Short mmCIF file of C-alpha atoms in Angstrom, two decimals:
data_model
loop_
_atom_site.label_atom_id
_atom_site.label_comp_id
_atom_site.label_asym_id
_atom_site.label_seq_id
_atom_site.Cartn_x
_atom_site.Cartn_y
_atom_site.Cartn_z
CA MET A 1 0.02 0.01 -0.02
CA THR A 2 1.28 3.51 -0.91
CA TYR A 3 -1.28 5.81 0.53
CA THR A 4 -0.16 9.23 1.67
CA LEU A 5 -0.65 11.32 4.73
CA HIS A 6 -2.67 13.74 2.60
CA GLN A 7 -5.09 10.87 1.60
CA LEU A 8 -5.43 9.88 5.31
CA GLN A 9 -6.24 13.44 6.18
CA ILE A 10 -8.94 13.63 3.42
CA PHE A 11 -10.51 10.34 4.28
CA PHE A 12 -10.62 11.13 7.98
CA LYS A 13 -12.22 14.39 7.34
CA ILE A 14 -14.84 12.79 5.05
CA SER A 15 -15.56 10.22 7.75
CA GLN A 16 -16.20 12.96 10.17
CA LEU A 17 -18.40 15.14 7.95
CA LYS A 18 -20.07 12.36 5.91
CA SER A 19 -19.73 14.69 2.90
CA ILE A 20 -17.15 15.26 0.22
CA THR A 21 -18.51 18.81 -0.36
CA LYS A 22 -18.09 19.72 3.36
CA ALA A 23 -14.72 18.17 3.50
CA SER A 24 -13.42 19.95 0.54
CA GLU A 25 -14.51 23.14 2.08
CA GLU A 26 -12.83 22.62 5.48
CA LEU A 27 -9.61 21.35 3.77
CA HIS A 28 -9.72 24.30 1.38
CA LEU A 29 -9.59 22.00 -1.63
CA THR A 30 -11.79 21.59 -4.74
CA GLN A 31 -14.52 19.00 -4.64
CA PRO A 32 -12.86 17.06 -7.57
CA ALA A 33 -9.50 17.01 -5.96
CA VAL A 34 -10.98 15.44 -2.80
CA SER A 35 -13.03 12.86 -4.86
CA ILE A 36 -9.91 11.87 -6.83
CA GLN A 37 -7.89 11.45 -3.48
CA LEU A 38 -10.75 9.35 -1.95
CA LYS A 39 -10.79 7.12 -5.10
CA ASN A 40 -7.00 6.76 -5.02
CA PHE A 41 -7.25 5.82 -1.33
CA GLN A 42 -10.16 3.42 -1.82
CA ASP A 43 -8.29 1.68 -4.69
CA GLN A 44 -5.65 0.37 -2.19
CA PHE A 45 -8.31 -1.59 -0.29
CA PRO A 46 -10.43 -4.68 -1.47
CA ILE A 47 -13.32 -3.56 0.84
CA SER A 48 -15.40 -0.44 0.36
CA LEU A 49 -14.66 2.48 2.64
CA THR A 50 -17.82 4.39 1.84
CA GLU A 51 -21.26 3.81 0.21
CA VAL A 52 -23.83 6.23 -1.26
CA VAL A 53 -27.52 5.54 -0.46
CA GLY A 54 -29.80 7.98 -2.27
CA ARG A 55 -27.73 11.15 -2.10
CA GLN A 56 -26.18 10.53 1.22
CA LEU A 57 -22.66 9.34 1.83
CA TYR A 58 -22.14 6.68 4.46
CA ILE A 59 -18.97 5.28 5.99
CA THR A 60 -18.95 1.52 6.00
CA ASP A 61 -17.96 -0.50 9.15
CA PHE A 62 -14.58 -1.16 7.50
CA GLY A 63 -14.23 2.51 6.74
CA LYS A 64 -14.90 3.48 10.28
CA GLU A 65 -12.10 1.24 11.42
CA ILE A 66 -9.71 2.71 8.83
CA ALA A 67 -10.82 6.19 10.00
CA ILE A 68 -9.97 5.37 13.66
CA ALA A 69 -6.56 4.23 12.46
CA ALA A 70 -6.11 7.29 10.34
CA GLU A 71 -6.87 9.61 13.30
CA LYS A 72 -4.18 7.80 15.40
CA ILE A 73 -1.57 8.20 12.64
CA LEU A 74 -2.38 11.83 12.17
CA ASP A 75 -2.24 12.50 15.80
CA GLU A 76 1.29 10.93 15.94
CA VAL A 77 2.43 13.08 12.98
CA HIS A 78 1.13 16.19 14.86
CA ALA A 79 3.10 15.05 17.94
CA ILE A 80 6.19 14.85 16.02
CA ASN A 81 5.72 18.32 14.73
CA TYR A 82 4.98 19.64 18.20
CA LYS A 83 8.11 17.95 19.61
CA THR A 84 10.23 19.45 16.81
CA LEU A 85 8.93 22.97 17.70
CA ALA A 86 9.45 22.41 21.47
CA PHE A 87 13.18 21.48 20.79
CA GLN A 88 13.41 24.67 18.90
CA GLY A 89 12.10 26.59 21.99
CA GLU A 90 8.74 27.45 20.52
CA LEU A 91 5.33 26.90 22.08
CA SER A 92 3.46 24.18 20.20
CA GLY A 93 0.40 22.04 20.56
CA LYS A 94 -3.34 22.47 20.04
CA LEU A 95 -5.64 25.00 21.74
CA LYS A 96 -9.29 23.84 21.55
CA ILE A 97 -12.07 26.32 22.45
CA SER A 98 -15.77 26.00 22.25
CA VAL A 99 -17.70 29.19 21.92
CA VAL A 100 -21.36 30.10 22.20
CA SER A 101 -22.55 31.49 18.81
CA THR A 102 -22.76 35.18 19.78
CA GLY A 103 -19.25 34.75 21.37
CA LYS A 104 -17.82 34.66 17.81
CA TYR A 105 -17.98 38.48 17.94
CA VAL A 106 -15.71 38.43 21.08
CA MET A 107 -13.29 35.56 21.04
CA PRO A 108 -11.18 36.25 17.94
CA TYR A 109 -9.99 39.59 19.55
CA PHE A 110 -8.78 37.80 22.65
CA LEU A 111 -6.82 35.19 20.47
CA SER A 112 -5.30 37.14 17.57
CA ASP A 113 -2.17 38.48 19.27
CA PHE A 114 -1.65 35.31 21.14
CA ILE A 115 -1.68 33.11 18.05
CA LYS A 116 0.57 35.62 16.18
CA GLN A 117 3.17 35.37 19.10
CA HIS A 118 3.25 31.61 18.90
CA GLN A 119 3.13 30.42 15.34
CA GLY A 120 3.65 26.76 16.27
CA LEU A 121 0.19 26.59 17.88
CA GLU A 122 -2.87 25.13 16.18
CA LEU A 123 -6.16 26.72 17.04
CA ASN A 124 -9.54 24.87 16.90
CA ILE A 125 -12.62 26.93 17.59
CA ASP A 126 -16.11 25.36 17.64
CA VAL A 127 -18.99 27.84 17.50
CA THR A 128 -22.31 26.41 18.55
CA ASN A 129 -25.13 26.85 21.02
CA LYS A 130 -24.79 26.82 24.89
CA LEU A 131 -25.88 23.25 25.38
CA LYS A 132 -23.30 21.81 22.94
CA VAL A 133 -20.54 24.15 24.35
CA ILE A 134 -21.16 22.89 27.92
CA LYS A 135 -21.41 19.28 26.54
CA SER A 136 -17.96 19.57 24.96
CA LEU A 137 -16.46 20.94 27.95
CA GLU A 138 -17.94 18.15 30.16
CA LEU A 139 -16.62 15.55 27.83
CA ASN A 140 -13.14 17.13 28.01
CA LYS A 141 -13.11 17.76 24.22
CA VAL A 142 -11.89 21.23 24.55
CA ASP A 143 -9.42 23.21 26.80
CA PHE A 144 -11.74 26.29 27.33
CA ALA A 145 -15.28 27.39 26.67
CA LEU A 146 -16.74 30.91 26.29
CA VAL A 147 -20.11 31.36 27.78
CA SER A 148 -22.31 34.11 29.23
CA VAL A 149 -24.11 31.83 31.64
CA LEU A 150 -22.13 29.63 33.95
CA PRO A 151 -23.03 25.85 34.06
CA GLU A 152 -24.38 24.83 37.53
CA ASN A 153 -23.54 21.15 37.29
CA LEU A 154 -19.90 21.40 36.60
CA LYS A 155 -16.82 22.40 38.79
CA ILE A 156 -15.08 25.09 36.88
CA ASN A 157 -12.50 27.70 37.01
CA LYS A 158 -13.07 31.04 35.19
CA VAL A 159 -11.72 34.20 33.79
CA VAL A 160 -14.10 37.08 33.39
CA LEU A 161 -13.58 38.58 30.05
CA MET A 162 -16.10 41.46 29.53
CA GLU A 163 -19.76 42.56 29.89
CA ASN A 164 -22.41 41.25 27.68
CA ARG A 165 -25.60 43.34 27.21
CA LEU A 166 -28.85 42.44 25.36
CA PHE A 167 -31.26 45.12 24.01
CA PHE A 168 -34.63 45.16 22.35
CA VAL A 169 -33.84 45.61 18.64
CA ALA A 170 -36.03 46.52 15.60
CA SER A 171 -35.52 47.37 11.96
CA THR A 172 -35.12 51.16 11.29
CA MET A 173 -38.00 50.60 8.79
CA LEU A 174 -40.26 50.33 11.97
CA LYS A 175 -41.41 53.79 12.83
CA PHE A 176 -42.99 54.90 16.08
CA SER A 177 -44.88 58.29 16.64
CA GLN A 178 -43.83 57.96 20.30
CA VAL A 179 -41.94 55.58 22.61
CA PRO A 180 -43.96 52.34 22.45
CA SER A 181 -45.10 50.66 25.60
CA LYS A 182 -43.73 47.28 26.51
CA LYS A 183 -47.06 45.61 25.96
CA LYS A 184 -47.14 46.95 22.41
CA LEU A 185 -43.66 45.76 21.61
CA PHE A 186 -44.13 42.28 23.10
CA GLU A 187 -47.75 41.58 22.40
CA GLU A 188 -48.41 43.35 19.09
CA LEU A 189 -45.18 42.74 17.09
CA PRO A 190 -43.81 39.35 15.87
CA LEU A 191 -40.86 38.14 18.22
CA ILE A 192 -37.84 36.30 16.71
CA TYR A 193 -36.14 33.88 18.95
CA ARG A 194 -32.95 31.85 18.75
CA GLU A 195 -33.14 28.06 18.96
CA GLU A 196 -33.64 26.00 22.03
CA GLY A 197 -30.52 25.76 24.10
CA SER A 198 -29.30 29.30 23.32
CA ALA A 199 -28.42 31.46 26.22
CA THR A 200 -29.80 34.45 24.37
CA ARG A 201 -33.18 32.70 24.01
CA ASN A 202 -33.15 31.70 27.70
CA ALA A 203 -32.58 35.35 28.68
CA MET A 204 -35.33 36.50 26.27
CA GLU A 205 -37.92 34.00 27.65
CA THR A 206 -37.08 34.78 31.14
CA PHE A 207 -37.73 38.50 30.59
CA ILE A 208 -41.03 37.86 28.83
CA SER A 209 -42.13 35.41 31.46
CA LYS A 210 -41.26 37.90 34.29
CA ASN A 211 -43.34 40.57 32.64
CA GLN A 212 -46.12 38.14 31.85
CA PHE A 213 -46.37 39.12 28.13
CA LEU A 214 -48.52 37.15 25.67
CA GLU A 215 -46.64 36.79 22.47
CA HIS A 216 -48.28 37.91 19.28
CA LYS A 217 -46.32 35.73 16.96
CA LYS A 218 -43.13 33.67 17.64
CA ILE A 219 -40.51 32.99 14.93
CA GLU A 220 -37.55 30.71 15.69
CA LEU A 221 -34.23 30.82 13.85
CA THR A 222 -31.07 28.94 14.44
CA SER A 223 -28.28 31.49 14.53
CA ASN A 224 -27.70 35.07 15.64
CA GLU A 225 -26.93 36.14 12.02
CA ALA A 226 -30.23 34.66 10.91
CA VAL A 227 -32.06 36.57 13.64
CA LYS A 228 -30.20 39.74 12.77
CA GLN A 229 -31.10 39.50 9.07
CA ALA A 230 -34.69 38.73 9.86
CA VAL A 231 -35.00 41.85 12.15
CA ILE A 232 -33.27 44.09 9.58
CA SER A 233 -35.77 42.90 6.89
CA GLY A 234 -38.64 43.76 9.15
CA LEU A 235 -39.89 40.34 9.72
CA GLY A 236 -40.06 40.98 13.51
CA CYS A 237 -38.15 42.27 16.56
CA SER A 238 -35.87 40.51 19.09
CA ILE A 239 -33.73 40.92 22.14
CA MET A 240 -30.08 40.65 20.86
CA PRO A 241 -26.58 41.03 22.21
CA LEU A 242 -25.18 44.43 21.50
CA ILE A 243 -21.79 42.92 20.64
CA GLY A 244 -23.22 41.45 17.34
CA ILE A 245 -24.91 44.53 15.87
CA LYS A 246 -22.20 47.26 15.84
CA ASN A 247 -22.15 47.72 12.12
CA GLU A 248 -25.88 47.36 11.70
CA LEU A 249 -26.39 50.22 14.25
CA LYS A 250 -23.68 52.31 12.64
CA ASN A 251 -25.32 51.80 9.25
CA LYS A 252 -28.77 52.63 10.55
CA GLU A 253 -30.23 49.28 9.65
CA LEU A 254 -31.23 48.41 13.26
CA GLN A 255 -32.42 50.59 16.13
CA ILE A 256 -32.42 49.92 19.84
CA ILE A 257 -35.83 50.53 21.39
CA PRO A 258 -35.68 51.67 24.92
CA VAL A 259 -37.55 49.19 27.21
CA LYS A 260 -37.76 49.38 31.05
CA GLY A 261 -35.90 46.44 32.58
CA LEU A 262 -33.46 46.20 29.45
CA PRO A 263 -30.67 45.76 28.74
CA ILE A 264 -30.12 42.42 30.18
CA ASN A 265 -26.57 42.37 31.65
CA THR A 266 -24.47 39.32 31.63
CA THR A 267 -20.83 38.52 31.52
CA TRP A 268 -18.51 36.76 29.10
CA ASN A 269 -16.44 34.16 30.91
CA ILE A 270 -13.71 31.87 29.76
CA ILE A 271 -14.18 28.58 31.72
CA TRP A 272 -12.35 25.33 32.04
CA LEU A 273 -12.90 22.21 34.21
CA LYS A 274 -11.08 22.24 37.62
CA SER A 275 -10.10 18.73 37.04
CA LYS A 276 -8.58 19.57 33.59
CA LYS A 277 -4.82 19.13 33.37
CA LEU A 278 -3.92 22.18 31.21
CA SER A 279 -1.43 21.85 28.43
CA PRO A 280 1.54 24.36 28.21
CA ALA A 281 -0.38 26.08 25.45
CA ALA A 282 -3.42 26.43 27.54
CA LEU A 283 -1.43 27.81 30.59
CA ALA A 284 0.38 30.23 28.35
CA TYR A 285 -3.11 31.49 27.12
CA LEU A 286 -4.28 32.09 30.56
CA ASP A 287 -1.02 34.13 31.24
CA PHE A 288 -1.77 36.04 28.10
CA LEU A 289 -5.31 36.91 29.13
CA SER A 290 -4.12 37.97 32.58
CA SER A 291 -1.61 40.51 31.13
CA GLU A 292 -3.51 41.65 27.97
CA LYS A 293 -7.23 41.44 28.64
CA ASP A 294 -7.74 45.00 29.73
CA ARG A 295 -5.71 46.36 26.81
CA ILE A 296 -7.81 44.39 24.26
CA ILE A 297 -11.09 45.61 25.76
CA LYS A 298 -9.83 49.16 25.72
CA GLU A 299 -8.61 48.93 22.04
CA LYS A 300 -11.29 46.80 20.43
CA PHE A 301 -14.47 47.39 22.54
CA ASP A 302 -14.30 51.13 23.44
CA TRP A 303 -17.55 51.66 21.32
CA PHE A 304 -19.36 49.11 23.58
CA ILE A 305 -19.03 51.29 26.67
CA ASP A 306 -21.03 54.13 25.06
CA TYR A 307 -24.28 52.18 25.03
#
């Protein structure tokens, strides 16, 4: 057999995503290139690695065994690279972080300079909803998680990053002759929610329940960006984190409607399991946050303070 590390990498990614198209996107390769490499890899085995049923790609039982072996081989290759960098005096390894979806507007600013300082590090960021973030932390799949609501069932350490504020937001196409009442906003206008498991949704539902509003119409979307575009279009209104609507406020696509009891104030936290044995890369990152956090907030989020 003469398969290459490149072919192992491609097949392993296909086995994870169950899609040649998605694998090609993640690997930054063309779809034909990925298909050719998969065929060349398959040609070296007498048993099928994949099968297509309908239009869905499936990994066979044999293919799953090969994928497990491929992962082990690729991990060993990474280990060799890390050891080489370590002997050269460079910080190396992987830094894995799970981020709640609205945290994508925050986390990159607290990582950029650190990664630039340590070129030997590999960064893996998973952006998803709160439930999945906490699950990945609980299963020890990540070093850190970024959340605005702390989990109650896990023993964690934390670093407070910065404030998070949620406002009632509407399209600028929506005109009011006077400041609308809370009842009008929440009971006469369609309300747009994030999906179940989102911390933003939980905060919105808690506020509505506390005020005993009766919703006029409820629309559910699965990402903050989708909610934002729906609000801009005039489809409805929502309670949204300020951090994700900076440009839309500046461009006058969105407006903040003053509502008594809002904004909802929470805090972004970097958290990790108390039982977690942090890698040198993770420990170095905590040192970086300790010394650079205030500077980053001042330089990158000064606009946030004015609201």
